[in-house]
JSON list of C-alpha atoms in Angstrom, two decimals:
[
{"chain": "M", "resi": 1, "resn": "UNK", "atom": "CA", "xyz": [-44.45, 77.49, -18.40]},
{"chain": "M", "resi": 2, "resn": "UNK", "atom": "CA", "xyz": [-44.85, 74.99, -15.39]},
{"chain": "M", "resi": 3, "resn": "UNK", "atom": "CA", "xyz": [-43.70, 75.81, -12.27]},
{"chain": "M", "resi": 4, "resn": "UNK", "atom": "CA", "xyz": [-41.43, 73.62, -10.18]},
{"chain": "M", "resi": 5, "resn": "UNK", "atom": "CA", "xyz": [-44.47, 73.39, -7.53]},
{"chain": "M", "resi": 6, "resn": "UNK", "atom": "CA", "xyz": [-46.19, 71.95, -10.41]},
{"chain": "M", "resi": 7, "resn": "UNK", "atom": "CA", "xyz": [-43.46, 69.56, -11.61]},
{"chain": "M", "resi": 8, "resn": "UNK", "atom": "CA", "xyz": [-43.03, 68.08, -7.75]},
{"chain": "M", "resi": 9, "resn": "UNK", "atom": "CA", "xyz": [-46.60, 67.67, -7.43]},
{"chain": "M", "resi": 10, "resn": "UNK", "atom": "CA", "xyz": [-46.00, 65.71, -10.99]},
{"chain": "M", "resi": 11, "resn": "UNK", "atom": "CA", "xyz": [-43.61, 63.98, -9.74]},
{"chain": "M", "resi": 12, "resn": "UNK", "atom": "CA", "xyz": [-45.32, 62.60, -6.36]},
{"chain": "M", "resi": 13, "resn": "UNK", "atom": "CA", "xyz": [-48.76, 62.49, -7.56]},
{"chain": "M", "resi": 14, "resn": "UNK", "atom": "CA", "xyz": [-48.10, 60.24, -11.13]},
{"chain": "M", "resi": 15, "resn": "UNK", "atom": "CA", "xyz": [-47.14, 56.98, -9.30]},
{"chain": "M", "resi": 16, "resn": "UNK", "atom": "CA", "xyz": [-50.09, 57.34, -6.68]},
{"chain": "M", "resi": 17, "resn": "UNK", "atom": "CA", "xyz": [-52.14, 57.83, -9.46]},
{"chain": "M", "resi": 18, "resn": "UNK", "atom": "CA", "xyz": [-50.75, 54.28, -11.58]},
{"chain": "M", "resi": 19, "resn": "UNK", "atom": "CA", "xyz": [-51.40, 52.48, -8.20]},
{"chain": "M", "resi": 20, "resn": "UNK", "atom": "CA", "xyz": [-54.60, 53.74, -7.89]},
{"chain": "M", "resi": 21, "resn": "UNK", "atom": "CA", "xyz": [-55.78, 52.64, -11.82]},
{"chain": "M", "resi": 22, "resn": "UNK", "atom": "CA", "xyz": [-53.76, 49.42, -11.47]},
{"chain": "M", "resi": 23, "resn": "UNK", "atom": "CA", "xyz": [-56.33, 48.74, -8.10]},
{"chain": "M", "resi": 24, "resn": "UNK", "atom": "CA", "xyz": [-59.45, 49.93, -9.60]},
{"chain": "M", "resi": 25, "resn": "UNK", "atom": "CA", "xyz": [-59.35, 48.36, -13.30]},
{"chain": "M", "resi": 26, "resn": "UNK", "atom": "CA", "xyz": [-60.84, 44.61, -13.58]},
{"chain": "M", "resi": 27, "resn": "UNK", "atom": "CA", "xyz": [-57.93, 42.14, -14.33]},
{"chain": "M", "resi": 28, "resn": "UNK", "atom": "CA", "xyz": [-59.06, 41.99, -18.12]},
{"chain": "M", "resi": 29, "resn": "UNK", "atom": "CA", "xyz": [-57.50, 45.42, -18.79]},
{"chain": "M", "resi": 30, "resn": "UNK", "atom": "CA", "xyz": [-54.08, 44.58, -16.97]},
{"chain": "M", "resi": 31, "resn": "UNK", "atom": "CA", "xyz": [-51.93, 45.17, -20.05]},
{"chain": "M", "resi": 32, "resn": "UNK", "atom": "CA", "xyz": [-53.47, 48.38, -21.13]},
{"chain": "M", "resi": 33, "resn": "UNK", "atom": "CA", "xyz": [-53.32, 49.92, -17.28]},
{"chain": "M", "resi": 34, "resn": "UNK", "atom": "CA", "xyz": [-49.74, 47.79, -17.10]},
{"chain": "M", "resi": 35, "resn": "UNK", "atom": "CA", "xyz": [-48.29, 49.67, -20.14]},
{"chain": "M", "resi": 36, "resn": "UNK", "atom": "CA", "xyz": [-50.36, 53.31, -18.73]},
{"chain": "M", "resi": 37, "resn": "UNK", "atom": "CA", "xyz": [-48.68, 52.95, -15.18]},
{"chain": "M", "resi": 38, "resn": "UNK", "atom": "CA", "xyz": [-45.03, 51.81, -16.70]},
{"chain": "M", "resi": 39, "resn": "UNK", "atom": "CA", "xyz": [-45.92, 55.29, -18.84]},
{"chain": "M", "resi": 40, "resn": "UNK", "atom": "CA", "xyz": [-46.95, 57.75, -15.79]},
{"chain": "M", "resi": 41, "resn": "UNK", "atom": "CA", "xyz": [-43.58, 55.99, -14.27]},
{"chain": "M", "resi": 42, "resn": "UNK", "atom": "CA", "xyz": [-42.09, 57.62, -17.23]},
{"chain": "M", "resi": 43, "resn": "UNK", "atom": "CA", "xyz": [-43.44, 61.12, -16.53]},
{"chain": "M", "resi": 44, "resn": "UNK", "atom": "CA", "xyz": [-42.11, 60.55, -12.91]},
{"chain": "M", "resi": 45, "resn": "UNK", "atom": "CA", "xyz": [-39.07, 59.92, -14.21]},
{"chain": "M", "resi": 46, "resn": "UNK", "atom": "CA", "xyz": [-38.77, 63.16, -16.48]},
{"chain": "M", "resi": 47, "resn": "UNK", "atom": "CA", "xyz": [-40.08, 65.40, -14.08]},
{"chain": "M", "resi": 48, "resn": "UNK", "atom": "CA", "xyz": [-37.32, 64.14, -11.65]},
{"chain": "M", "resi": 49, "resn": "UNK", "atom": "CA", "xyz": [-34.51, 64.88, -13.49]},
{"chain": "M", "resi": 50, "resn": "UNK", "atom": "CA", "xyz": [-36.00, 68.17, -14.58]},
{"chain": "M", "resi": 51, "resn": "UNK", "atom": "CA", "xyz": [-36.24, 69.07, -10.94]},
{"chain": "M", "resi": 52, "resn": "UNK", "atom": "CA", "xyz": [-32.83, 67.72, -10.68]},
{"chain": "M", "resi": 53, "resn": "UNK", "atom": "CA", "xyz": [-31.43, 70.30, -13.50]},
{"chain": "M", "resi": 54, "resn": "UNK", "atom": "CA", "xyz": [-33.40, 72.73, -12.22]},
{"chain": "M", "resi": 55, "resn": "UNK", "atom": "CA", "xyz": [-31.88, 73.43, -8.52]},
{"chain": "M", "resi": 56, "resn": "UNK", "atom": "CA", "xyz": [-30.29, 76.59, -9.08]},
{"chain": "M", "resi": 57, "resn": "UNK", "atom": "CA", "xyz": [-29.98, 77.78, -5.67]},
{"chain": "M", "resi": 58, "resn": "UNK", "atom": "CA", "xyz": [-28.93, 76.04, -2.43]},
{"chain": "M", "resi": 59, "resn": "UNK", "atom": "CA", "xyz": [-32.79, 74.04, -1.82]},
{"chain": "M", "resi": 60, "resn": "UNK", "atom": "CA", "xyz": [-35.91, 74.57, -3.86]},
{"chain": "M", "resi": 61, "resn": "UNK", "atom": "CA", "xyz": [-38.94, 75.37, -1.46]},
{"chain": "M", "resi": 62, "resn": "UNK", "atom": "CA", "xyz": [-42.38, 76.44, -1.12]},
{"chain": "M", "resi": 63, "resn": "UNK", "atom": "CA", "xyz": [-45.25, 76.31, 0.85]},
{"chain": "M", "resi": 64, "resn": "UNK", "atom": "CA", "xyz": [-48.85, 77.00, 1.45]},
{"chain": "M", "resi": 65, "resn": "UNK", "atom": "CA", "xyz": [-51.50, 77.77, 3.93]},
{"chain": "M", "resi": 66, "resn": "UNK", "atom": "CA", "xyz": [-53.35, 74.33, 5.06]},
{"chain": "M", "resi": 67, "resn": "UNK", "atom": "CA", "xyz": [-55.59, 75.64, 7.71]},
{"chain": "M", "resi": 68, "resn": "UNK", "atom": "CA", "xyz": [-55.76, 78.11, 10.72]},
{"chain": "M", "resi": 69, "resn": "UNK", "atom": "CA", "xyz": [-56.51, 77.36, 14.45]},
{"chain": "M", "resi": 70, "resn": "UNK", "atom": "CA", "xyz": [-57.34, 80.68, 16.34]},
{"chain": "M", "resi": 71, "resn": "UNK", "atom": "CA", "xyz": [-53.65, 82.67, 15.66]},
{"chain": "M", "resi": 72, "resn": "UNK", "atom": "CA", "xyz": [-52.09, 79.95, 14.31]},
{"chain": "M", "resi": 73, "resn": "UNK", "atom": "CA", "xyz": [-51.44, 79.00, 10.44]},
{"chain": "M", "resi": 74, "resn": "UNK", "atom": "CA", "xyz": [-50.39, 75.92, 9.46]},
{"chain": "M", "resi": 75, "resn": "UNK", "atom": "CA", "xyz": [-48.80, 75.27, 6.65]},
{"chain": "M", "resi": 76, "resn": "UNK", "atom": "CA", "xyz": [-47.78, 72.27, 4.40]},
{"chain": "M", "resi": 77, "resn": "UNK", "atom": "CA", "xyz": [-44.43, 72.71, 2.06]},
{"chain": "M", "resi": 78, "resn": "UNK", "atom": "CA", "xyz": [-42.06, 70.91, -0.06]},
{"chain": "M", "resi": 79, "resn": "UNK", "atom": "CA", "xyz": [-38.23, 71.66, 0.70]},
{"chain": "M", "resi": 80, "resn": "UNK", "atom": "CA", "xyz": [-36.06, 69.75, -1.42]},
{"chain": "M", "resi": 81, "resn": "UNK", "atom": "CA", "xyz": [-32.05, 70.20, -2.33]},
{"chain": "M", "resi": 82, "resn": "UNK", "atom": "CA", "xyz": [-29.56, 68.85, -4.62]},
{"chain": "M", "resi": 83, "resn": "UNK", "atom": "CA", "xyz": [-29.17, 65.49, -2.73]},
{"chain": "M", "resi": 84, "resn": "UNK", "atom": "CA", "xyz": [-32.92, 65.21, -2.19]},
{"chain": "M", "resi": 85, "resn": "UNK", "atom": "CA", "xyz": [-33.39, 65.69, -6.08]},
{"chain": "M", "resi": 86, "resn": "UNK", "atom": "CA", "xyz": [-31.04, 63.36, -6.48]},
{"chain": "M", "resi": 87, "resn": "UNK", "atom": "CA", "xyz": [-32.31, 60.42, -4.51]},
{"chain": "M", "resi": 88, "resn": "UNK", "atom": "CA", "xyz": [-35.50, 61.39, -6.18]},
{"chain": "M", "resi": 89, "resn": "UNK", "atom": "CA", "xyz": [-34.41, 60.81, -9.69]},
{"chain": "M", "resi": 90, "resn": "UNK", "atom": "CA", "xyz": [-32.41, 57.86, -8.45]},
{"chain": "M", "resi": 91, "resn": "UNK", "atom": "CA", "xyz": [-35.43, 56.35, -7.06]},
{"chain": "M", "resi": 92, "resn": "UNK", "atom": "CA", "xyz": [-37.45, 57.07, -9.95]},
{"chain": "M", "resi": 93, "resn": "UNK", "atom": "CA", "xyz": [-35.86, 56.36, -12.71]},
{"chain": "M", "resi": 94, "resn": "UNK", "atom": "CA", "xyz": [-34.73, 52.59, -11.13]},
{"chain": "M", "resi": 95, "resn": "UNK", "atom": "CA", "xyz": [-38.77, 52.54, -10.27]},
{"chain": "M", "resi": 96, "resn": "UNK", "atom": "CA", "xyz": [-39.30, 53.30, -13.97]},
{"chain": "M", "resi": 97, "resn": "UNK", "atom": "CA", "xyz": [-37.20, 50.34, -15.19]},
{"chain": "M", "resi": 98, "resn": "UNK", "atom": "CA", "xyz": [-38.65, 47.80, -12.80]},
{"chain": "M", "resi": 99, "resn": "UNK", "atom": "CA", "xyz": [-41.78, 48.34, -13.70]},
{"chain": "M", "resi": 100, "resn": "UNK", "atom": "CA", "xyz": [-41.04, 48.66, -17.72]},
{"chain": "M", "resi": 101, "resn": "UNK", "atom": "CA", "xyz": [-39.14, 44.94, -17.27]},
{"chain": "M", "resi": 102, "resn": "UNK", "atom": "CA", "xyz": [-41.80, 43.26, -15.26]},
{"chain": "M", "resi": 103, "resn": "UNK", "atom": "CA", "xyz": [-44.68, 44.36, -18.00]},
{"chain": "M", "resi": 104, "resn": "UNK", "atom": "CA", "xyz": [-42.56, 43.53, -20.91]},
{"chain": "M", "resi": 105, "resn": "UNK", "atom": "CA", "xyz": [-41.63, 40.00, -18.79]},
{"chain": "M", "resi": 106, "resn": "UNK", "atom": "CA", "xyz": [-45.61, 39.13, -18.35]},
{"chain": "M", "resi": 107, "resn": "UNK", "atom": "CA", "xyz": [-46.50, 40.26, -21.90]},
{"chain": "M", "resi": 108, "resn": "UNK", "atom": "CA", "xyz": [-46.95, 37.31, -22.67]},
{"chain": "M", "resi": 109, "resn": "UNK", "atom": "CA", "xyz": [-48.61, 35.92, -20.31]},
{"chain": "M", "resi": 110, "resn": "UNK", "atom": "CA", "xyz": [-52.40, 35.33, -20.26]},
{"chain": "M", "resi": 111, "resn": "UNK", "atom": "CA", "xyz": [-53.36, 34.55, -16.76]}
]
């Protein structure tokens, strides 16, 4: 079962990671990496509203230890509610269709 740490690190780390293949690949692979990014977009997407149906209680959050300075711990967290997951899937899902219309717009294109 994945945890809801799991699915927000989905859901943050899948679009960093379709910029960083759309940078890297050579322009001859655009429409394979075009249709793989419009796809993580996708996962974003899903994993957004699954956070969304998931807030049970009044704010989801967690956190971890980062590093420690003599006494002191810091720590580096994710604390999202309803309106946050919201805006999230919002976001997303609007994200998701802009980038599904612009690769199906320049399919046909062969610069």
């Amino acid at each position: 079962m994945i945890t809801e740490l799991q699915i927000v690190l989905i859901v943050f780390a899948s679009p960093i990671l379709a910029i960083g293949i759309n940078l890297v690949t050579p322009a001859s692979w655009a429409k394979g990496t075009s249709f793989f990014s419009t796809f993580l977009f996708l996962i974003c997407s899903t994993a957004s509203v699954t956070l969304l149906l998931g807030i049970r209680d009044d704010f989801l959050q967690h956190s971890i230890p980062w590093f420690v300075v003599g006494a002191y711990e810091f720590s580096i967290g994710v604390m999202l509610d309803f309106q946050g997951a919201l805006l999230l899937t919002v976001v997303s899902i609007i994200s998701f269709l802009v980038n599904l219309y612009s690769t199906l717009y320049m399919k046909g294109y062969l610069g």
